Amino acid sequence: MQGGAGVGRAVVVGVVAWMLAMSACGGELAPDVKAGRRAQGAIATLRMRLRQRLQAALAEGGPSAAVSVCATEAPMLRDVVERDTGVRLGRASLRRRNPEPSAPPWVADWIAAQGERPVAGVTGLVETHAGAVRVLEPIGVEPVCVMCHGARPGDSLPAEAVTMDPAVAAALGQHYPADAATGYAVGDLRGAFWAEADY
């Protein structure tokens, strides 16, 4: 799951300012502005569809069901949005749950530069490069996220850390044998949504 409403607003404000600066006054939008809108729209669509599907799974079967959705349906949701929009996109993190697909180098560089830190104050990225617009939006850890991204049973973490249910830990082990995307606390930076749209 993703969070950081303030971060999201800052990203939107930055993107709107960029689009206004890049567009011609009163005329047809420039190709890079159109591409930027497509990239931002693709991220928004993927974010919304993932959130809706995970909320439904949580309501129907709890956190273990949500783990199954992430493992089996999230990649398909991404593929559908890519196909429908013509935008390359995904999610990335320093602590990866899925070994594949890996993020493009520009995303990996941004993630590495941020490091392990709170999401507060983290801004996204909008830039043009080699005929494409790149958009990146931070993912912050919300309270619901720690059910599957919190501490594993037996981890030595601060007393306030949320420890996931053993059944969830078992489901993660089944679907993600090399899972590293745990040990987060509410308010941490967990990674980013990224998108590239050609123009």
Coordinates of N, CA and C in Angstrom, one line a residue:
M1 N 0.8 -1.2 0.0 CA 0.0 0.0 0.0 C 0.9 1.2 0.0
Q2 N 0.3 2.3 -0.3 CA 1.1 3.6 -0.4 C 0.4 4.6 0.4
G3 N 1.2 5.7 0.8 CA 0.7 6.7 1.6 C 1.4 8.0 1.4
G4 N 1.4 8.9 2.5 CA 2.0 10.2 2.4 C 1.2 11.2 1.6
A5 N 0.0 11.5 2.2 CA -0.9 12.4 1.5 C -0.2 13.7 1.2
G6 N 0.6 14.2 2.1 CA 1.3 15.5 1.9 C 2.3 15.4 0.8
V7 N 3.0 14.2 0.7 CA 3.9 14.0 -0.4 C 3.2 13.9 -1.7
G8 N 2.0 13.2 -1.7 CA 1.3 13.1 -2.9 C 0.8 14.5 -3.4
R9 N 0.4 15.3 -2.5 CA 0.0 16.7 -2.9 C 1.2 17.5 -3.5
A10 N 2.3 17.3 -2.9 CA 3.5 18.0 -3.3 C 3.9 17.6 -4.7
V11 N 3.8 16.3 -5.0 CA 4.1 15.7 -6.3 C 3.2 16.3 -7.3
V12 N 1.8 16.3 -7.0 CA 0.8 16.8 -7.9 C 1.1 18.3 -8.2
V13 N 1.4 19.1 -7.2 CA 1.6 20.5 -7.4 C 2.8 20.7 -8.3
G14 N 3.9 19.9 -8.1 CA 5.1 20.0 -8.9 C 4.8 19.6 -10.3
V15 N 4.0 18.6 -10.5 CA 3.8 18.1 -11.9 C 2.9 19.1 -12.6
V16 N 1.9 19.7 -11.9 CA 1.1 20.7 -12.6 C 1.9 21.9 -13.0
A17 N 2.8 22.4 -12.1 CA 3.6 23.5 -12.4 C 4.5 23.2 -13.6
W18 N 5.0 22.0 -13.7 CA 5.9 21.6 -14.8 C 5.1 21.5 -16.1
M19 N 3.9 21.0 -16.0 CA 3.0 21.0 -17.2 C 2.7 22.4 -17.7
L20 N 2.4 23.2 -16.8 CA 2.1 24.6 -17.2 C 3.3 25.3 -17.9
A21 N 4.4 25.1 -17.3 CA 5.6 25.7 -17.8 C 6.0 25.1 -19.2
M22 N 5.7 23.9 -19.4 CA 6.1 23.2 -20.7 C 5.1 23.4 -21.8
S23 N 3.9 23.8 -21.5 CA 2.8 23.9 -22.5 C 2.8 25.2 -23.2
A24 N 2.4 25.3 -24.4 CA 2.2 26.5 -25.2 C 1.0 27.2 -24.7
C25 N 1.0 28.6 -24.6 CA -0.1 29.4 -24.1 C -1.3 29.2 -25.1
G26 N -2.4 28.7 -24.6 CA -3.6 28.7 -25.4 C -3.6 27.7 -26.6
G27 N -2.5 27.0 -26.8 CA -2.5 26.1 -28.0 C -2.5 24.7 -27.6
E28 N -2.1 23.9 -28.6 CA -2.0 22.4 -28.4 C -0.9 22.1 -27.4
L29 N -1.2 21.1 -26.5 CA -0.1 20.8 -25.6 C 1.1 20.2 -26.3
A30 N 2.2 20.5 -25.8 CA 3.5 20.0 -26.3 C 3.5 18.5 -26.1
P31 N 4.2 17.8 -27.0 CA 4.2 16.3 -26.9 C 4.8 15.8 -25.6
D32 N 5.8 16.5 -25.0 CA 6.3 16.0 -23.7 C 5.3 16.2 -22.6
V33 N 4.5 17.3 -22.7 CA 3.5 17.5 -21.7 C 2.4 16.4 -21.8
K34 N 2.0 16.1 -23.0 CA 1.0 15.0 -23.1 C 1.6 13.7 -22.6
A35 N 2.9 13.4 -22.8 CA 3.5 12.2 -22.3 C 3.6 12.2 -20.8
G36 N 3.9 13.4 -20.2 CA 3.9 13.5 -18.8 C 2.5 13.2 -18.2
R37 N 1.5 13.7 -18.8 CA 0.1 13.4 -18.3 C -0.2 11.9 -18.4
R38 N 0.2 11.3 -19.5 CA 0.0 9.9 -19.7 C 0.7 9.1 -18.6
A39 N 2.0 9.5 -18.3 CA 2.7 8.8 -17.3 C 2.1 8.9 -15.9
Q40 N 1.7 10.2 -15.6 CA 1.1 10.4 -14.3 C -0.2 9.7 -14.2
G41 N -1.0 9.7 -15.3 CA -2.3 9.0 -15.3 C -2.1 7.5 -15.1
A42 N -1.1 6.9 -15.7 CA -0.8 5.5 -15.6 C -0.5 5.1 -14.1
I43 N 0.3 5.9 -13.5 CA 0.6 5.7 -12.1 C -0.7 5.8 -11.2
A44 N -1.5 6.8 -11.5 CA -2.7 7.0 -10.7 C -3.6 5.8 -10.9
T45 N -3.7 5.3 -12.1 CA -4.6 4.2 -12.4 C -4.1 2.9 -11.7
L46 N -2.8 2.6 -11.8 CA -2.3 1.4 -11.1 C -2.4 1.5 -9.6
R47 N -2.1 2.7 -9.1 CA -2.2 2.9 -7.6 C -3.7 2.6 -7.2
M48 N -4.7 3.2 -7.9 CA -6.1 3.0 -7.6 C -6.5 1.6 -7.7
R49 N -6.1 0.9 -8.8 CA -6.5 -0.5 -9.0 C -5.9 -1.4 -7.9
L50 N -4.7 -1.2 -7.6 CA -4.0 -2.0 -6.6 C -4.7 -1.8 -5.2
R51 N -4.9 -0.6 -4.9 CA -5.6 -0.2 -3.6 C -7.0 -0.9 -3.5
Q52 N -7.8 -0.7 -4.6 CA -9.1 -1.3 -4.6 C -9.1 -2.8 -4.4
R53 N -8.2 -3.5 -5.2 CA -8.1 -4.9 -5.1 C -7.6 -5.4 -3.8
L54 N -6.6 -4.7 -3.2 CA -6.1 -5.1 -1.9 C -7.1 -4.9 -0.8
Q55 N -7.9 -3.8 -0.9 CA -8.9 -3.5 0.1 C -10.0 -4.6 0.1
A56 N -10.4 -5.0 -1.2 CA -11.4 -6.1 -1.3 C -10.8 -7.4 -0.7
A57 N -9.6 -7.7 -1.0 CA -9.0 -9.0 -0.5 C -8.9 -8.9 1.0
L58 N -8.6 -7.8 1.6 CA -8.5 -7.7 3.1 C -9.9 -7.9 3.7
A59 N -10.9 -7.3 3.0 CA -12.3 -7.5 3.5 C -12.8 -8.9 3.4
E60 N -12.4 -9.6 2.3 CA -12.9 -10.9 2.1 C -12.1 -12.0 2.8
G61 N -10.8 -11.9 2.9 CA -10.0 -13.0 3.5 C -8.9 -12.6 4.4
G62 N -8.8 -11.3 4.7 CA -7.7 -10.8 5.6 C -6.4 -10.6 4.9
P63 N -5.3 -10.4 5.7 CA -4.0 -10.1 5.2 C -3.4 -11.2 4.3
S64 N -3.7 -12.5 4.7 CA -3.1 -13.6 3.9 C -3.7 -13.6 2.5
A65 N -5.0 -13.2 2.3 CA -5.6 -13.1 1.0 C -5.0 -11.9 0.2
A66 N -4.6 -10.9 0.9 CA -4.0 -9.7 0.3 C -2.6 -10.1 -0.3
V67 N -1.9 -11.0 0.5 CA -0.6 -11.4 0.0 C -0.7 -12.2 -1.3
S68 N -1.8 -13.0 -1.4 CA -2.0 -13.8 -2.6 C -2.3 -12.9 -3.8
V69 N -3.1 -11.8 -3.5 CA -3.4 -10.9 -4.6 C -2.2 -10.2 -5.1
C70 N -1.3 -9.8 -4.1 CA 0.0 -9.1 -4.5 C 0.8 -10.0 -5.4
A71 N 0.8 -11.3 -5.0 CA 1.7 -12.3 -5.7 C 1.1 -12.6 -7.1
T72 N -0.2 -12.7 -7.2 CA -0.8 -13.2 -8.5 C -1.4 -12.2 -9.4
E73 N -2.0 -11.2 -8.7 CA -2.8 -10.2 -9.5 C -2.1 -8.9 -9.8
A74 N -1.2 -8.4 -8.9 CA -0.6 -7.2 -9.0 C 0.2 -7.1 -10.3
P75 N 1.0 -8.1 -10.7 CA 1.7 -8.0 -12.0 C 0.8 -7.9 -13.2
M76 N -0.4 -8.6 -13.1 CA -1.3 -8.6 -14.2 C -2.0 -7.2 -14.3
L77 N -2.3 -6.6 -13.1 CA -2.8 -5.2 -13.1 C -1.9 -4.2 -13.8
R78 N -0.6 -4.4 -13.4 CA 0.4 -3.5 -14.1 C 0.5 -3.7 -15.6
D79 N 0.5 -5.0 -16.0 CA 0.5 -5.3 -17.4 C -0.6 -4.7 -18.2
V80 N -1.8 -4.7 -17.6 CA -3.0 -4.2 -18.3 C -2.9 -2.7 -18.4
V81 N -2.4 -2.0 -17.3 CA -2.3 -0.5 -17.4 C -1.2 -0.2 -18.4
E82 N -0.1 -0.9 -18.5 CA 0.9 -0.7 -19.5 C 0.4 -0.8 -20.9
R83 N -0.4 -1.9 -21.1 CA -1.0 -2.1 -22.4 C -2.0 -1.0 -22.8
D84 N -2.8 -0.7 -21.9 CA -3.9 0.3 -22.2 C -3.3 1.7 -22.4
T85 N -2.2 2.1 -21.7 CA -1.7 3.4 -21.8 C -0.5 3.6 -22.7
G86 N 0.2 2.5 -23.0 CA 1.5 2.6 -23.7 C 2.6 3.2 -22.8
V87 N 2.4 3.1 -21.5 CA 3.4 3.7 -20.6 C 4.1 2.5 -19.9
R88 N 5.4 2.6 -19.8 CA 6.1 1.6 -19.0 C 6.1 2.0 -17.5
L89 N 5.7 1.1 -16.6 CA 5.6 1.5 -15.2 C 5.8 0.3 -14.3
G90 N 6.0 0.7 -13.0 CA 6.1 -0.4 -12.0 C 6.3 0.3 -10.6
R91 N 6.8 -0.6 -9.7 CA 7.1 -0.2 -8.3 C 8.5 -0.6 -8.0
A92 N 9.2 0.1 -7.2 CA 10.6 -0.2 -6.8 C 10.8 0.1 -5.3
S93 N 11.8 -0.6 -4.8 CA 12.1 -0.5 -3.4 C 13.5 -0.9 -3.1
L94 N 14.1 -0.4 -2.0 CA 15.4 -1.0 -1.6 C 15.2 -2.4 -1.1
R95 N 14.1 -2.6 -0.4 CA 13.8 -3.9 0.2 C 12.8 -4.6 -0.8
R96 N 13.2 -5.4 -1.6 CA 12.4 -5.9 -2.7 C 11.7 -7.2 -2.2
R97 N 10.4 -7.3 -2.6 CA 9.6 -8.5 -2.4 C 9.7 -9.4 -3.6
N98 N 9.7 -8.9 -4.8 CA 9.8 -9.6 -6.0 C 11.2 -9.5 -6.6
P99 N 11.8 -10.6 -6.9 CA 13.1 -10.4 -7.6 C 13.1 -9.8 -9.0
E100 N 12.0 -10.0 -9.7 CA 11.8 -9.5 -11.0 C 10.4 -8.8 -11.1
P101 N 10.2 -7.9 -12.0 CA 11.2 -7.2 -12.8 C 12.0 -6.2 -12.0
S102 N 13.2 -5.9 -12.4 CA 14.0 -4.9 -11.7 C 13.6 -3.5 -12.3
A103 N 13.8 -2.5 -11.5 CA 13.5 -1.1 -12.0 C 14.6 -0.6 -12.9
P104 N 14.3 0.3 -13.8 CA 15.3 0.9 -14.6 C 16.4 1.6 -13.8
P105 N 17.6 1.8 -14.3 CA 18.6 2.4 -13.6 C 18.3 3.8 -12.9
W106 N 17.6 4.6 -13.7 CA 17.2 5.9 -13.1 C 16.4 5.8 -11.9
V107 N 15.5 4.8 -11.8 CA 14.7 4.6 -10.6 C 15.5 4.0 -9.5
A108 N 16.4 3.0 -9.8 CA 17.2 2.4 -8.8 C 18.2 3.5 -8.2
D109 N 18.6 4.4 -9.0 CA 19.5 5.5 -8.5 C 18.8 6.4 -7.6
W110 N 17.5 6.7 -7.9 CA 16.7 7.6 -7.0 C 16.5 6.9 -5.7
I111 N 16.1 5.6 -5.8 CA 15.8 4.8 -4.5 C 17.0 4.8 -3.7
A112 N 18.2 4.5 -4.3 CA 19.5 4.4 -3.5 C 19.8 5.8 -2.9
A113 N 19.6 6.8 -3.6 CA 19.9 8.2 -3.1 C 19.0 8.5 -1.9
Q114 N 17.8 8.1 -1.9 CA 16.9 8.3 -0.7 C 17.3 7.5 0.5
G115 N 17.6 6.3 0.3 CA 18.0 5.4 1.4 C 16.9 5.1 2.3
E116 N 17.2 4.5 3.4 CA 16.2 4.1 4.4 C 15.9 5.4 5.2
R117 N 14.6 5.9 5.1 CA 14.3 7.1 5.8 C 12.8 7.3 5.9
P118 N 12.3 8.3 6.7 CA 10.9 8.6 6.7 C 10.4 9.1 5.3
V119 N 9.2 9.0 5.0 CA 8.7 9.5 3.7 C 8.4 11.0 3.8
A120 N 8.3 11.5 5.0 CA 8.0 13.0 5.1 C 9.2 13.8 4.5
G121 N 8.8 14.7 3.6 CA 9.8 15.5 3.0 C 10.4 15.0 1.7
V122 N 10.0 13.7 1.3 CA 10.5 13.1 0.1 C 9.6 13.6 -1.1
T123 N 10.3 14.1 -2.1 CA 9.5 14.6 -3.3 C 9.8 13.6 -4.4
G124 N 8.8 13.6 -5.3 CA 9.0 12.8 -6.5 C 9.9 13.4 -7.6
L125 N 9.7 12.9 -8.8 CA 10.5 13.3 -9.9 C 9.7 13.4 -11.1
V126 N 9.9 14.4 -11.9 CA 9.4 14.5 -13.3 C 10.5 15.1 -14.1
E127 N 10.9 14.4 -15.2 CA 12.0 14.9 -16.0 C 11.8 14.3 -17.4
T128 N 12.4 14.9 -18.4 CA 12.5 14.4 -19.7 C 13.9 13.9 -20.0
H129 N 13.9 12.8 -20.7 CA 15.2 12.1 -21.1 C 15.0 11.3 -22.3
A130 N 15.8 11.6 -23.3 CA 15.9 10.8 -24.5 C 14.6 10.5 -25.1
G131 N 13.7 11.5 -25.3 CA 12.4 11.3 -25.9 C 11.4 10.7 -25.1
A132 N 11.6 10.7 -23.7 CA 10.6 10.1 -22.8 C 10.4 11.1 -21.6
V133 N 9.3 11.0 -21.0 CA 9.0 11.7 -19.7 C 9.1 10.6 -18.6
R134 N 9.8 10.9 -17.6 CA 10.0 10.0 -16.5 C 9.2 10.6 -15.3
V135 N 8.4 9.8 -14.6 CA 7.6 10.3 -13.5 C 7.9 9.3 -12.3
L136 N 8.1 9.8 -11.2 CA 8.3 8.9 -10.0 C 7.6 9.5 -8.8
E137 N 6.8 8.7 -8.1 CA 6.1 9.1 -6.9 C 6.4 8.2 -5.7
P138 N 6.8 8.8 -4.6 CA 7.2 8.1 -3.4 C 6.0 7.2 -2.9
I139 N 6.3 6.1 -2.3 CA 5.3 5.3 -1.6 C 5.7 5.3 -0.1
G140 N 4.7 5.8 0.7 CA 4.9 5.8 2.1 C 4.2 4.7 2.8
V141 N 4.6 4.2 4.0 CA 4.0 3.1 4.7 C 2.8 3.7 5.5
E142 N 1.6 3.2 5.2 CA 0.4 3.5 6.0 C 0.2 2.5 7.1
P143 N -0.7 2.7 8.0 CA -1.0 1.7 9.1 C -1.4 0.4 8.5
V144 N -2.2 0.3 7.4 CA -2.6 -1.0 6.9 C -1.5 -1.7 6.3
C145 N -0.4 -1.0 5.8 CA 0.7 -1.7 5.1 C 1.5 -2.6 6.0
V146 N 1.6 -2.2 7.3 CA 2.4 -3.0 8.2 C 1.9 -4.4 8.5
M147 N 0.6 -4.7 8.1 CA 0.1 -6.1 8.2 C 1.0 -7.0 7.4
C148 N 1.5 -6.6 6.3 CA 2.3 -7.4 5.4 C 3.7 -6.9 5.2
H149 N 4.0 -5.7 5.7 CA 5.3 -5.1 5.5 C 6.0 -4.8 6.9
G150 N 5.3 -5.1 8.0 CA 5.9 -4.8 9.3 C 6.9 -5.9 9.7
A151 N 7.1 -5.9 11.0 CA 8.2 -6.9 11.5 C 7.7 -8.3 11.4
R152 N 8.6 -9.2 11.1 CA 8.2 -10.6 11.2 C 8.3 -11.1 12.6
P153 N 7.5 -12.1 12.9 CA 7.6 -12.7 14.3 C 9.0 -13.1 14.6
G154 N 9.5 -12.6 15.8 CA 10.8 -13.0 16.2 C 11.9 -11.9 15.9
D155 N 11.5 -10.9 15.0 CA 12.5 -9.9 14.7 C 12.7 -9.0 15.9
S156 N 13.9 -8.6 16.1 CA 14.2 -7.7 17.3 C 14.1 -6.3 16.8
L157 N 13.0 -5.7 17.1 CA 12.7 -4.3 16.7 C 12.2 -3.5 17.9
P158 N 12.1 -2.2 17.8 CA 11.5 -1.4 18.9 C 10.1 -1.9 19.4
A159 N 9.8 -1.7 20.6 CA 8.5 -2.2 21.2 C 7.3 -1.7 20.4
E160 N 7.4 -0.5 19.8 CA 6.2 0.1 19.1 C 6.1 -0.5 17.7
A161 N 7.0 -1.3 17.2 CA 6.9 -1.9 15.9 C 5.8 -2.9 15.8
V162 N 5.1 -2.9 14.7 CA 3.9 -3.8 14.5 C 4.5 -5.1 13.9
T163 N 4.2 -6.2 14.6 CA 4.6 -7.5 14.2 C 3.4 -8.2 13.4
M164 N 3.8 -8.7 12.3 CA 2.7 -9.3 11.4 C 2.3 -10.7 12.0
D165 N 1.1 -11.0 11.7 CA 0.5 -12.3 12.1 C 1.3 -13.5 11.6
P166 N 1.6 -14.5 12.3 CA 2.3 -15.7 11.8 C 1.8 -16.2 10.5
A167 N 0.5 -16.2 10.4 CA -0.1 -16.8 9.1 C 0.3 -15.9 7.9
V168 N 0.4 -14.6 8.1 CA 0.8 -13.7 7.0 C 2.3 -14.0 6.7
A169 N 3.1 -14.1 7.7 CA 4.5 -14.4 7.5 C 4.7 -15.7 6.8
A170 N 3.8 -16.7 7.1 CA 3.9 -18.0 6.4 C 3.4 -17.8 4.9
A171 N 2.4 -17.0 4.7 CA 2.0 -16.8 3.3 C 3.0 -16.0 2.5
L172 N 3.7 -15.1 3.1 CA 4.8 -14.4 2.4 C 5.9 -15.4 2.1
G173 N 6.3 -16.3 3.0 CA 7.3 -17.2 2.7 C 6.9 -18.2 1.6
Q174 N 5.7 -18.5 1.5 CA 5.2 -19.4 0.4 C 5.3 -18.7 -1.0
H175 N 4.8 -17.4 -1.0 CA 4.8 -16.7 -2.3 C 6.1 -16.0 -2.6
Y176 N 6.9 -15.6 -1.6 CA 8.1 -14.8 -1.8 C 9.2 -15.4 -1.0
P177 N 9.9 -16.5 -1.4 CA 10.9 -17.1 -0.6 C 12.1 -16.1 -0.3
A178 N 12.3 -15.2 -1.2 CA 13.4 -14.2 -1.0 C 13.0 -12.9 -0.5
D179 N 11.8 -12.8 0.1 CA 11.2 -11.5 0.5 C 12.1 -10.7 1.4
A180 N 12.3 -9.5 1.1 CA 13.1 -8.6 1.9 C 12.3 -7.3 2.3
A181 N 11.0 -7.3 1.9 CA 10.2 -6.1 2.1 C 9.4 -6.1 3.4
T182 N 10.1 -6.3 4.5 CA 9.5 -6.3 5.8 C 10.3 -5.5 6.8
G183 N 9.8 -5.3 8.0 CA 10.5 -4.5 9.0 C 10.2 -3.0 8.9
Y184 N 9.2 -2.6 8.1 CA 8.9 -1.2 8.0 C 8.0 -0.8 9.1
A185 N 8.0 0.5 9.4 CA 7.1 1.2 10.4 C 6.3 2.2 9.6
V186 N 5.1 2.6 10.2 CA 4.3 3.6 9.6 C 5.1 4.9 9.4
G187 N 5.0 5.5 8.3 CA 5.7 6.7 8.0 C 7.0 6.5 7.3
D188 N 7.5 5.3 7.1 CA 8.7 5.0 6.4 C 8.5 5.2 4.9
L189 N 9.6 5.5 4.2 CA 9.6 5.5 2.7 C 9.8 4.0 2.3
R190 N 8.8 3.5 1.6 CA 8.9 2.1 1.2 C 9.4 1.9 -0.2
G191 N 9.3 2.9 -1.0 CA 9.8 2.8 -2.4 C 9.1 3.9 -3.3
A192 N 8.8 3.5 -4.5 CA 8.2 4.5 -5.4 C 7.5 3.8 -6.6
F193 N 6.4 4.4 -7.0 CA 5.8 4.1 -8.3 C 6.6 4.9 -9.4
W194 N 6.9 4.3 -10.5 CA 7.6 5.0 -11.6 C 6.9 4.7 -12.9
A195 N 7.1 5.7 -13.8 CA 6.5 5.5 -15.2 C 7.4 6.2 -16.2
E196 N 7.4 5.7 -17.4 CA 8.1 6.3 -18.5 C 7.2 6.3 -19.7
A197 N 7.0 7.5 -20.3 CA 6.1 7.7 -21.5 C 6.9 8.3 -22.6
D198 N 6.9 7.7 -23.7 CA 7.6 8.3 -24.9 C 6.8 9.4 -25.5
Y199 N 7.5 10.3 -26.2 CA 6.8 11.4 -26.9 C 7.5 11.7 -28.2

